[in-house]
JSON list of C-alpha atoms in Angstrom, two decimals:
[
{"chain": "B", "resi": 1, "resn": "MET", "atom": "CA", "xyz": [0.22, -0.01, -0.23]},
{"chain": "B", "resi": 2, "resn": "LYS", "atom": "CA", "xyz": [1.03, 3.52, -0.83]},
{"chain": "B", "resi": 3, "resn": "LEU", "atom": "CA", "xyz": [1.31, 6.25, 1.53]},
{"chain": "B", "resi": 4, "resn": "GLU", "atom": "CA", "xyz": [-1.48, 8.26, -0.64]},
{"chain": "B", "resi": 5, "resn": "GLU", "atom": "CA", "xyz": [-3.63, 4.92, -0.91]},
{"chain": "B", "resi": 6, "resn": "PHE", "atom": "CA", "xyz": [-3.57, 4.58, 2.75]},
{"chain": "B", "resi": 7, "resn": "SER", "atom": "CA", "xyz": [-4.78, 8.47, 3.47]},
{"chain": "B", "resi": 8, "resn": "ALA", "atom": "CA", "xyz": [-7.59, 8.18, 0.97]},
{"chain": "B", "resi": 9, "resn": "LYS", "atom": "CA", "xyz": [-9.12, 4.67, 2.55]},
{"chain": "B", "resi": 10, "resn": "PHE", "atom": "CA", "xyz": [-8.51, 6.68, 5.95]},
{"chain": "B", "resi": 11, "resn": "GLN", "atom": "CA", "xyz": [-10.65, 9.57, 4.73]},
{"chain": "B", "resi": 12, "resn": "GLU", "atom": "CA", "xyz": [-13.31, 7.03, 3.59]},
{"chain": "B", "resi": 13, "resn": "LEU", "atom": "CA", "xyz": [-13.24, 5.25, 6.91]},
{"chain": "B", "resi": 14, "resn": "ARG", "atom": "CA", "xyz": [-13.35, 8.75, 9.12]},
{"chain": "B", "resi": 15, "resn": "ASP", "atom": "CA", "xyz": [-16.35, 9.85, 6.98]},
{"chain": "B", "resi": 16, "resn": "LYS", "atom": "CA", "xyz": [-18.09, 6.88, 8.23]},
{"chain": "B", "resi": 17, "resn": "GLN", "atom": "CA", "xyz": [-18.22, 8.62, 11.58]},
{"chain": "B", "resi": 18, "resn": "TYR", "atom": "CA", "xyz": [-18.81, 5.42, 14.45]},
{"chain": "B", "resi": 19, "resn": "VAL", "atom": "CA", "xyz": [-18.21, 2.12, 13.48]},
{"chain": "B", "resi": 20, "resn": "ARG", "atom": "CA", "xyz": [-18.89, -0.77, 15.79]},
{"chain": "B", "resi": 21, "resn": "SER", "atom": "CA", "xyz": [-15.71, -2.64, 17.46]},
{"chain": "B", "resi": 22, "resn": "LEU", "atom": "CA", "xyz": [-15.08, -5.96, 15.79]},
{"chain": "B", "resi": 23, "resn": "ARG", "atom": "CA", "xyz": [-13.27, -6.94, 18.91]},
{"chain": "B", "resi": 24, "resn": "LYS", "atom": "CA", "xyz": [-14.06, -6.58, 22.70]},
{"chain": "B", "resi": 25, "resn": "GLY", "atom": "CA", "xyz": [-11.38, -5.33, 25.04]},
{"chain": "B", "resi": 26, "resn": "PRO", "atom": "CA", "xyz": [-8.07, -3.02, 24.47]},
{"chain": "B", "resi": 27, "resn": "ALA", "atom": "CA", "xyz": [-6.97, -4.63, 21.57]},
{"chain": "B", "resi": 28, "resn": "GLY", "atom": "CA", "xyz": [-10.48, -3.93, 19.57]},
{"chain": "B", "resi": 29, "resn": "ILE", "atom": "CA", "xyz": [-9.59, 0.03, 18.37]},
{"chain": "B", "resi": 30, "resn": "GLY", "atom": "CA", "xyz": [-6.50, -1.51, 16.78]},
{"chain": "B", "resi": 31, "resn": "TYR", "atom": "CA", "xyz": [-8.08, -4.78, 15.06]},
{"chain": "B", "resi": 32, "resn": "THR", "atom": "CA", "xyz": [-11.00, -2.60, 14.23]},
{"chain": "B", "resi": 33, "resn": "PHE", "atom": "CA", "xyz": [-8.99, 0.18, 12.34]},
{"chain": "B", "resi": 34, "resn": "GLU", "atom": "CA", "xyz": [-6.74, -2.59, 10.54]},
{"chain": "B", "resi": 35, "resn": "THR", "atom": "CA", "xyz": [-9.54, -4.44, 9.53]},
{"chain": "B", "resi": 36, "resn": "MET", "atom": "CA", "xyz": [-11.78, -1.77, 8.12]},
{"chain": "B", "resi": 37, "resn": "MET", "atom": "CA", "xyz": [-8.29, -0.44, 6.24]},
{"chain": "B", "resi": 38, "resn": "GLY", "atom": "CA", "xyz": [-7.98, -3.88, 4.67]},
{"chain": "B", "resi": 39, "resn": "ILE", "atom": "CA", "xyz": [-4.59, -4.39, 6.86]},
{"chain": "B", "resi": 40, "resn": "ASP", "atom": "CA", "xyz": [-3.79, -8.11, 7.78]},
{"chain": "B", "resi": 41, "resn": "GLU", "atom": "CA", "xyz": [-3.55, -8.28, 11.55]},
{"chain": "B", "resi": 42, "resn": "ASN", "atom": "CA", "xyz": [0.33, -8.04, 12.26]},
{"chain": "B", "resi": 43, "resn": "ASN", "atom": "CA", "xyz": [1.07, -7.44, 8.49]},
{"chain": "B", "resi": 44, "resn": "PHE", "atom": "CA", "xyz": [1.42, -3.61, 7.69]},
{"chain": "B", "resi": 45, "resn": "ALA", "atom": "CA", "xyz": [3.79, -2.45, 4.92]},
{"chain": "B", "resi": 46, "resn": "LEU", "atom": "CA", "xyz": [3.98, 1.21, 3.27]},
{"chain": "B", "resi": 47, "resn": "SER", "atom": "CA", "xyz": [5.75, 1.03, -0.16]},
{"chain": "B", "resi": 48, "resn": "ASP", "atom": "CA", "xyz": [6.93, 4.70, 0.45]},
{"chain": "B", "resi": 49, "resn": "ILE", "atom": "CA", "xyz": [7.70, 4.30, 4.47]},
{"chain": "B", "resi": 50, "resn": "PRO", "atom": "CA", "xyz": [8.50, 0.81, 4.70]},
{"chain": "B", "resi": 51, "resn": "GLN", "atom": "CA", "xyz": [9.26, 1.01, 8.51]},
{"chain": "B", "resi": 52, "resn": "ALA", "atom": "CA", "xyz": [6.52, 2.53, 9.64]},
{"chain": "B", "resi": 53, "resn": "GLU", "atom": "CA", "xyz": [4.29, 1.05, 12.26]},
{"chain": "B", "resi": 54, "resn": "ILE", "atom": "CA", "xyz": [0.75, 1.93, 13.23]},
{"chain": "B", "resi": 55, "resn": "LYS", "atom": "CA", "xyz": [-0.52, 2.89, 16.71]},
{"chain": "B", "resi": 56, "resn": "THR", "atom": "CA", "xyz": [-4.20, 3.54, 17.37]},
{"chain": "B", "resi": 57, "resn": "HIS", "atom": "CA", "xyz": [-5.24, 5.58, 20.21]},
{"chain": "B", "resi": 58, "resn": "ARG", "atom": "CA", "xyz": [-8.64, 6.28, 22.28]},
{"chain": "B", "resi": 59, "resn": "HIS", "atom": "CA", "xyz": [-8.87, 9.88, 22.57]},
{"chain": "B", "resi": 60, "resn": "ASN", "atom": "CA", "xyz": [-9.76, 10.06, 25.95]},
{"chain": "B", "resi": 61, "resn": "SER", "atom": "CA", "xyz": [-6.82, 7.41, 27.05]},
{"chain": "B", "resi": 62, "resn": "GLN", "atom": "CA", "xyz": [-4.30, 8.47, 29.45]},
{"chain": "B", "resi": 63, "resn": "SER", "atom": "CA", "xyz": [-2.47, 5.11, 29.29]},
{"chain": "B", "resi": 64, "resn": "MET", "atom": "CA", "xyz": [1.45, 5.06, 29.05]},
{"chain": "B", "resi": 65, "resn": "ILE", "atom": "CA", "xyz": [3.19, 2.86, 26.77]},
{"chain": "B", "resi": 66, "resn": "THR", "atom": "CA", "xyz": [6.67, 1.74, 26.44]},
{"chain": "B", "resi": 67, "resn": "LEU", "atom": "CA", "xyz": [8.95, 2.96, 23.65]},
{"chain": "B", "resi": 68, "resn": "PHE", "atom": "CA", "xyz": [11.73, 0.82, 24.34]},
{"chain": "B", "resi": 69, "resn": "THR", "atom": "CA", "xyz": [14.54, -0.96, 27.03]},
{"chain": "B", "resi": 70, "resn": "PHE", "atom": "CA", "xyz": [17.83, 0.06, 27.52]},
{"chain": "B", "resi": 71, "resn": "ASN", "atom": "CA", "xyz": [20.63, -0.59, 29.73]},
{"chain": "B", "resi": 72, "resn": "ASN", "atom": "CA", "xyz": [23.73, -0.54, 27.73]},
{"chain": "B", "resi": 73, "resn": "LYS", "atom": "CA", "xyz": [26.47, 0.47, 30.15]},
{"chain": "B", "resi": 74, "resn": "ALA", "atom": "CA", "xyz": [24.36, 2.80, 31.85]},
{"chain": "B", "resi": 75, "resn": "TRP", "atom": "CA", "xyz": [24.89, 1.46, 35.51]},
{"chain": "B", "resi": 76, "resn": "GLN", "atom": "CA", "xyz": [27.31, 3.62, 37.34]},
{"chain": "B", "resi": 77, "resn": "ILE", "atom": "CA", "xyz": [27.09, 1.31, 40.32]},
{"chain": "B", "resi": 78, "resn": "PRO", "atom": "CA", "xyz": [26.72, -2.46, 40.61]},
{"chain": "B", "resi": 79, "resn": "PRO", "atom": "CA", "xyz": [23.18, -3.21, 39.70]},
{"chain": "B", "resi": 80, "resn": "LEU", "atom": "CA", "xyz": [22.80, -5.39, 42.97]},
{"chain": "B", "resi": 81, "resn": "GLU", "atom": "CA", "xyz": [24.49, -2.77, 45.27]},
{"chain": "B", "resi": 82, "resn": "ALA", "atom": "CA", "xyz": [22.04, -0.27, 43.98]},
{"chain": "B", "resi": 83, "resn": "ILE", "atom": "CA", "xyz": [19.22, -2.71, 44.94]},
{"chain": "B", "resi": 84, "resn": "LYS", "atom": "CA", "xyz": [20.73, -3.35, 48.43]},
{"chain": "B", "resi": 85, "resn": "LYS", "atom": "CA", "xyz": [21.08, 0.57, 49.15]},
{"chain": "B", "resi": 86, "resn": "TYR", "atom": "CA", "xyz": [17.70, 1.72, 47.16]},
{"chain": "B", "resi": 87, "resn": "GLY", "atom": "CA", "xyz": [15.72, -1.36, 46.89]},
{"chain": "B", "resi": 88, "resn": "SER", "atom": "CA", "xyz": [12.15, -1.37, 48.91]},
{"chain": "B", "resi": 89, "resn": "GLU", "atom": "CA", "xyz": [10.36, -4.92, 49.72]},
{"chain": "B", "resi": 90, "resn": "ASP", "atom": "CA", "xyz": [7.55, -6.39, 47.44]},
{"chain": "B", "resi": 91, "resn": "SER", "atom": "CA", "xyz": [4.71, -8.21, 49.17]},
{"chain": "B", "resi": 92, "resn": "ASN", "atom": "CA", "xyz": [6.78, -11.04, 49.18]},
{"chain": "B", "resi": 93, "resn": "GLY", "atom": "CA", "xyz": [9.26, -10.01, 50.88]},
{"chain": "B", "resi": 94, "resn": "ARG", "atom": "CA", "xyz": [11.65, -10.08, 47.95]},
{"chain": "B", "resi": 95, "resn": "LEU", "atom": "CA", "xyz": [14.28, -6.74, 47.90]},
{"chain": "B", "resi": 96, "resn": "GLY", "atom": "CA", "xyz": [14.34, -4.80, 44.27]},
{"chain": "B", "resi": 97, "resn": "ILE", "atom": "CA", "xyz": [13.89, -1.33, 42.71]},
{"chain": "B", "resi": 98, "resn": "TYR", "atom": "CA", "xyz": [10.59, -1.29, 40.50]},
{"chain": "B", "resi": 99, "resn": "PHE", "atom": "CA", "xyz": [10.23, 2.57, 40.45]},
{"chain": "B", "resi": 100, "resn": "THR", "atom": "CA", "xyz": [8.84, 5.24, 38.13]},
{"chain": "B", "resi": 101, "resn": "MET", "atom": "CA", "xyz": [11.64, 7.67, 37.94]},
{"chain": "B", "resi": 102, "resn": "LYS", "atom": "CA", "xyz": [10.44, 11.52, 38.30]},
{"chain": "B", "resi": 103, "resn": "LEU", "atom": "CA", "xyz": [12.29, 15.26, 38.28]},
{"chain": "B", "resi": 104, "resn": "LYS", "atom": "CA", "xyz": [10.83, 14.56, 42.24]},
{"chain": "B", "resi": 105, "resn": "PRO", "atom": "CA", "xyz": [12.72, 12.31, 44.75]},
{"chain": "B", "resi": 106, "resn": "ASN", "atom": "CA", "xyz": [10.88, 9.36, 45.43]},
{"chain": "B", "resi": 107, "resn": "SER", "atom": "CA", "xyz": [10.23, 7.60, 48.91]},
{"chain": "B", "resi": 108, "resn": "GLN", "atom": "CA", "xyz": [14.04, 5.89, 48.75]},
{"chain": "B", "resi": 109, "resn": "GLY", "atom": "CA", "xyz": [15.34, 9.41, 47.37]},
{"chain": "B", "resi": 110, "resn": "LEU", "atom": "CA", "xyz": [16.16, 8.31, 43.93]},
{"chain": "B", "resi": 111, "resn": "PHE", "atom": "CA", "xyz": [15.02, 11.16, 41.30]},
{"chain": "B", "resi": 112, "resn": "LEU", "atom": "CA", "xyz": [15.90, 11.86, 37.60]},
{"chain": "B", "resi": 113, "resn": "HIS", "atom": "CA", "xyz": [18.38, 14.31, 36.49]},
{"chain": "B", "resi": 114, "resn": "LEU", "atom": "CA", "xyz": [18.26, 15.92, 33.42]},
{"chain": "B", "resi": 115, "resn": "THR", "atom": "CA", "xyz": [21.37, 18.05, 31.26]},
{"chain": "B", "resi": 116, "resn": "GLU", "atom": "CA", "xyz": [21.47, 18.83, 27.51]},
{"chain": "B", "resi": 117, "resn": "THR", "atom": "CA", "xyz": [23.08, 15.59, 26.69]},
{"chain": "B", "resi": 118, "resn": "ASP", "atom": "CA", "xyz": [22.21, 13.09, 29.33]},
{"chain": "B", "resi": 119, "resn": "ILE", "atom": "CA", "xyz": [19.77, 11.95, 31.89]},
{"chain": "B", "resi": 120, "resn": "SER", "atom": "CA", "xyz": [20.63, 10.22, 35.07]},
{"chain": "B", "resi": 121, "resn": "VAL", "atom": "CA", "xyz": [19.20, 8.20, 38.12]},
{"chain": "B", "resi": 122, "resn": "ARG", "atom": "CA", "xyz": [20.57, 10.18, 41.33]},
{"chain": "B", "resi": 123, "resn": "HIS", "atom": "CA", "xyz": [20.62, 9.55, 44.70]},
{"chain": "B", "resi": 124, "resn": "ILE", "atom": "CA", "xyz": [19.82, 12.63, 46.90]},
{"chain": "B", "resi": 125, "resn": "SER", "atom": "CA", "xyz": [23.02, 12.24, 48.28]},
{"chain": "B", "resi": 126, "resn": "GLY", "atom": "CA", "xyz": [24.97, 12.92, 44.94]},
{"chain": "B", "resi": 127, "resn": "GLU", "atom": "CA", "xyz": [25.61, 9.22, 44.12]},
{"chain": "B", "resi": 128, "resn": "ILE", "atom": "CA", "xyz": [24.80, 8.61, 40.88]},
{"chain": "B", "resi": 129, "resn": "VAL", "atom": "CA", "xyz": [23.17, 5.22, 40.02]},
{"chain": "B", "resi": 130, "resn": "ALA", "atom": "CA", "xyz": [22.91, 5.51, 36.16]},
{"chain": "B", "resi": 131, "resn": "VAL", "atom": "CA", "xyz": [23.50, 7.55, 33.10]},
{"chain": "B", "resi": 132, "resn": "TRP", "atom": "CA", "xyz": [21.94, 7.31, 29.42]},
{"chain": "B", "resi": 133, "resn": "GLN", "atom": "CA", "xyz": [23.06, 9.68, 26.64]},
{"chain": "B", "resi": 134, "resn": "ILE", "atom": "CA", "xyz": [20.60, 11.58, 25.02]},
{"chain": "B", "resi": 135, "resn": "ASP", "atom": "CA", "xyz": [21.97, 10.69, 21.68]},
{"chain": "B", "resi": 136, "resn": "SER", "atom": "CA", "xyz": [21.90, 6.94, 22.63]},
{"chain": "B", "resi": 137, "resn": "LEU", "atom": "CA", "xyz": [18.65, 7.01, 23.35]},
{"chain": "B", "resi": 138, "resn": "VAL", "atom": "CA", "xyz": [17.54, 9.00, 20.12]},
{"chain": "B", "resi": 139, "resn": "LYS", "atom": "CA", "xyz": [19.36, 6.09, 18.30]},
{"chain": "B", "resi": 140, "resn": "ARG", "atom": "CA", "xyz": [17.55, 3.19, 19.74]},
{"chain": "B", "resi": 141, "resn": "PHE", "atom": "CA", "xyz": [14.44, 5.32, 19.45]},
{"chain": "B", "resi": 142, "resn": "ARG", "atom": "CA", "xyz": [15.00, 5.54, 15.28]},
{"chain": "B", "resi": 143, "resn": "GLU", "atom": "CA", "xyz": [15.74, 2.06, 15.42]},
{"chain": "B", "resi": 144, "resn": "LYS", "atom": "CA", "xyz": [12.70, 0.88, 17.33]},
{"chain": "B", "resi": 145, "resn": "ILE", "atom": "CA", "xyz": [10.31, 3.38, 15.60]},
{"chain": "B", "resi": 146, "resn": "PRO", "atom": "CA", "xyz": [12.03, 5.45, 12.37]},
{"chain": "B", "resi": 147, "resn": "ALA", "atom": "CA", "xyz": [8.26, 6.57, 11.65]},
{"chain": "B", "resi": 148, "resn": "LEU", "atom": "CA", "xyz": [4.64, 6.02, 12.64]},
{"chain": "B", "resi": 149, "resn": "ILE", "atom": "CA", "xyz": [1.43, 6.40, 11.83]},
{"chain": "B", "resi": 150, "resn": "PHE", "atom": "CA", "xyz": [-0.58, 7.47, 14.80]},
{"chain": "B", "resi": 151, "resn": "VAL", "atom": "CA", "xyz": [-4.41, 7.24, 14.29]},
{"chain": "B", "resi": 152, "resn": "SER", "atom": "CA", "xyz": [-6.89, 8.82, 16.94]},
{"chain": "B", "resi": 153, "resn": "ALA", "atom": "CA", "xyz": [-10.51, 7.86, 17.78]},
{"chain": "B", "resi": 154, "resn": "PHE", "atom": "CA", "xyz": [-13.38, 8.99, 19.53]},
{"chain": "B", "resi": 155, "resn": "THR", "atom": "CA", "xyz": [-15.20, 6.52, 21.52]},
{"chain": "B", "resi": 156, "resn": "GLU", "atom": "CA", "xyz": [-18.95, 5.69, 22.65]},
{"chain": "B", "resi": 157, "resn": "GLN", "atom": "CA", "xyz": [-20.13, 2.90, 24.50]},
{"chain": "B", "resi": 158, "resn": "ARG", "atom": "CA", "xyz": [-23.58, 1.61, 23.51]},
{"chain": "B", "resi": 159, "resn": "GLY", "atom": "CA", "xyz": [-24.87, -1.05, 25.77]},
{"chain": "B", "resi": 160, "resn": "ASP", "atom": "CA", "xyz": [-21.37, -3.54, 26.09]},
{"chain": "B", "resi": 161, "resn": "ILE", "atom": "CA", "xyz": [-20.42, -2.38, 22.58]},
{"chain": "B", "resi": 162, "resn": "GLU", "atom": "CA", "xyz": [-17.52, 0.07, 21.71]},
{"chain": "B", "resi": 163, "resn": "TYR", "atom": "CA", "xyz": [-17.76, 2.43, 18.79]},
{"chain": "B", "resi": 164, "resn": "PHE", "atom": "CA", "xyz": [-14.93, 3.98, 17.13]},
{"chain": "B", "resi": 165, "resn": "HIS", "atom": "CA", "xyz": [-14.88, 7.31, 15.05]},
{"chain": "B", "resi": 166, "resn": "PHE", "atom": "CA", "xyz": [-11.37, 7.62, 13.57]},
{"chain": "B", "resi": 167, "resn": "TYR", "atom": "CA", "xyz": [-11.00, 11.02, 13.14]},
{"chain": "B", "resi": 168, "resn": "ARG", "atom": "CA", "xyz": [-7.26, 11.64, 12.64]},
{"chain": "B", "resi": 169, "resn": "ALA", "atom": "CA", "xyz": [-4.15, 9.98, 11.56]},
{"chain": "B", "resi": 170, "resn": "GLN", "atom": "CA", "xyz": [-0.55, 11.45, 11.60]},
{"chain": "B", "resi": 171, "resn": "LEU", "atom": "CA", "xyz": [2.43, 10.16, 10.02]},
{"chain": "B", "resi": 172, "resn": "LEU", "atom": "CA", "xyz": [5.31, 10.82, 12.90]},
{"chain": "B", "resi": 173, "resn": "GLU", "atom": "CA", "xyz": [8.80, 11.06, 11.82]},
{"chain": "B", "resi": 174, "resn": "GLN", "atom": "CA", "xyz": [12.29, 12.13, 12.70]},
{"chain": "B", "resi": 175, "resn": "ILE", "atom": "CA", "xyz": [12.82, 11.83, 16.35]},
{"chain": "B", "resi": 176, "resn": "THR", "atom": "CA", "xyz": [15.31, 14.73, 17.57]},
{"chain": "B", "resi": 177, "resn": "HIS", "atom": "CA", "xyz": [17.35, 15.08, 20.68]},
{"chain": "B", "resi": 178, "resn": "ALA", "atom": "CA", "xyz": [15.68, 18.25, 21.43]},
{"chain": "B", "resi": 179, "resn": "ASN", "atom": "CA", "xyz": [12.21, 17.01, 21.45]},
{"chain": "B", "resi": 180, "resn": "LEU", "atom": "CA", "xyz": [13.18, 13.30, 23.07]},
{"chain": "B", "resi": 181, "resn": "LEU", "atom": "CA", "xyz": [14.80, 16.02, 26.21]},
{"chain": "B", "resi": 182, "resn": "ASN", "atom": "CA", "xyz": [12.00, 18.24, 26.32]},
{"chain": "B", "resi": 183, "resn": "GLN", "atom": "CA", "xyz": [9.62, 15.42, 26.78]},
{"chain": "B", "resi": 184, "resn": "PHE", "atom": "CA", "xyz": [11.76, 14.51, 29.85]},
{"chain": "B", "resi": 185, "resn": "LYS", "atom": "CA", "xyz": [11.50, 17.68, 31.34]},
{"chain": "B", "resi": 186, "resn": "GLU", "atom": "CA", "xyz": [7.94, 17.87, 30.84]},
{"chain": "B", "resi": 187, "resn": "GLU", "atom": "CA", "xyz": [7.58, 14.55, 32.85]},
{"chain": "B", "resi": 188, "resn": "ASN", "atom": "CA", "xyz": [5.84, 13.19, 29.68]},
{"chain": "B", "resi": 189, "resn": "VAL", "atom": "CA", "xyz": [8.60, 10.38, 29.25]},
{"chain": "B", "resi": 190, "resn": "PHE", "atom": "CA", "xyz": [9.14, 8.00, 32.23]},
{"chain": "B", "resi": 191, "resn": "VAL", "atom": "CA", "xyz": [11.91, 5.95, 32.87]},
{"chain": "B", "resi": 192, "resn": "ASP", "atom": "CA", "xyz": [11.04, 2.55, 34.67]},
{"chain": "B", "resi": 193, "resn": "LEU", "atom": "CA", "xyz": [13.52, 0.61, 36.84]},
{"chain": "B", "resi": 194, "resn": "ARG", "atom": "CA", "xyz": [12.77, -3.02, 36.88]},
{"chain": "B", "resi": 195, "resn": "LEU", "atom": "CA", "xyz": [15.22, -5.25, 38.55]},
{"chain": "B", "resi": 196, "resn": "HIS", "atom": "CA", "xyz": [15.66, -7.34, 41.56]},
{"chain": "B", "resi": 197, "resn": "ASP", "atom": "CA", "xyz": [17.70, -9.33, 44.05]},
{"chain": "B", "resi": 198, "resn": "LYS", "atom": "CA", "xyz": [18.70, -12.87, 43.01]},
{"chain": "B", "resi": 199, "resn": "GLY", "atom": "CA", "xyz": [20.53, -13.42, 45.72]},
{"chain": "B", "resi": 200, "resn": "THR", "atom": "CA", "xyz": [24.54, -13.67, 43.95]},
{"chain": "B", "resi": 201, "resn": "ARG", "atom": "CA", "xyz": [23.11, -11.17, 41.57]},
{"chain": "B", "resi": 202, "resn": "ALA", "atom": "CA", "xyz": [20.64, -8.82, 39.95]},
{"chain": "B", "resi": 203, "resn": "ARG", "atom": "CA", "xyz": [17.95, -9.56, 37.66]},
{"chain": "B", "resi": 204, "resn": "ASN", "atom": "CA", "xyz": [16.97, -6.69, 35.44]},
{"chain": "B", "resi": 205, "resn": "HIS", "atom": "CA", "xyz": [14.39, -6.96, 33.14]},
{"chain": "B", "resi": 206, "resn": "GLY", "atom": "CA", "xyz": [15.35, -3.78, 31.35]},
{"chain": "B", "resi": 207, "resn": "THR", "atom": "CA", "xyz": [15.12, -0.51, 32.07]},
{"chain": "B", "resi": 208, "resn": "ALA", "atom": "CA", "xyz": [11.59, 0.83, 30.26]},
{"chain": "B", "resi": 209, "resn": "PHE", "atom": "CA", "xyz": [11.20, 4.08, 28.53]},
{"chain": "B", "resi": 210, "resn": "ARG", "atom": "CA", "xyz": [7.84, 4.81, 28.59]},
{"chain": "B", "resi": 211, "resn": "VAL", "atom": "CA", "xyz": [5.33, 7.73, 27.61]},
{"chain": "B", "resi": 212, "resn": "TYR", "atom": "CA", "xyz": [1.86, 9.16, 27.83]},
{"chain": "B", "resi": 213, "resn": "GLU", "atom": "CA", "xyz": [0.24, 7.66, 24.84]},
{"chain": "B", "resi": 214, "resn": "HIS", "atom": "CA", "xyz": [-1.27, 10.92, 23.92]},
{"chain": "B", "resi": 215, "resn": "LYS", "atom": "CA", "xyz": [1.98, 12.69, 23.91]},
{"chain": "B", "resi": 216, "resn": "LEU", "atom": "CA", "xyz": [3.74, 10.53, 21.43]},
{"chain": "B", "resi": 217, "resn": "PRO", "atom": "CA", "xyz": [3.26, 12.58, 18.61]},
{"chain": "B", "resi": 218, "resn": "LEU", "atom": "CA", "xyz": [5.28, 15.90, 20.51]},
{"chain": "B", "resi": 219, "resn": "ILE", "atom": "CA", "xyz": [8.45, 13.21, 20.32]},
{"chain": "B", "resi": 220, "resn": "PHE", "atom": "CA", "xyz": [8.64, 13.62, 16.67]},
{"chain": "B", "resi": 221, "resn": "GLY", "atom": "CA", "xyz": [10.10, 16.71, 14.84]},
{"chain": "B", "resi": 222, "resn": "LYS", "atom": "CA", "xyz": [7.91, 15.75, 11.81]},
{"chain": "B", "resi": 223, "resn": "ARG", "atom": "CA", "xyz": [4.39, 15.63, 11.81]},
{"chain": "B", "resi": 224, "resn": "ARG", "atom": "CA", "xyz": [1.48, 15.82, 9.39]},
{"chain": "B", "resi": 225, "resn": "ASP", "atom": "CA", "xyz": [-1.92, 14.64, 8.61]},
{"chain": "B", "resi": 226, "resn": "LEU", "atom": "CA", "xyz": [-2.98, 12.17, 6.30]}
]
């Protein structure tokens, strides 16, 4: 499918106003959109932009999505040491660090620190726990999501059936250093630390970089409606 064809099909779907969800649950929006657009599930390609992905979004959703995970050479102290210093116990008595890092220190004294070149997790004592270069995150982002078609829909619940009005589709391209850094500053993008004590080592599930779904377009330098 060419981008021009995709745009024409989308305008036809937009003009239909509300359409009935073809699948119940959270995945209904994506499945309904792909079916209405004649796209095979999990098999989408544009000849113009072969690496583009589709992300469907409910207009009123405040949910977060994971952009990617990235740990490469980030830890400035051994992860197991960090857990023993700054971890907390879960309901099973297991010590771990499962925190969504923000600019304000959390209950363990950990916070996110920003400069023009990097972001880091620090402790109020001054200790630097982990550091990521912004340029490395931009590179990782571009590898995972080089281009995105971001589709927004109004929703209505009629009885136990959800209906969608797919009113906007945007082509998002060009992830930029400045935009990504700014979204960290605005606290629209977060860092999730996810590791726990395995006795002799730390079990790291991968540091996740997450974003509010409706703020995703702001990371991209080039945005246009289809």
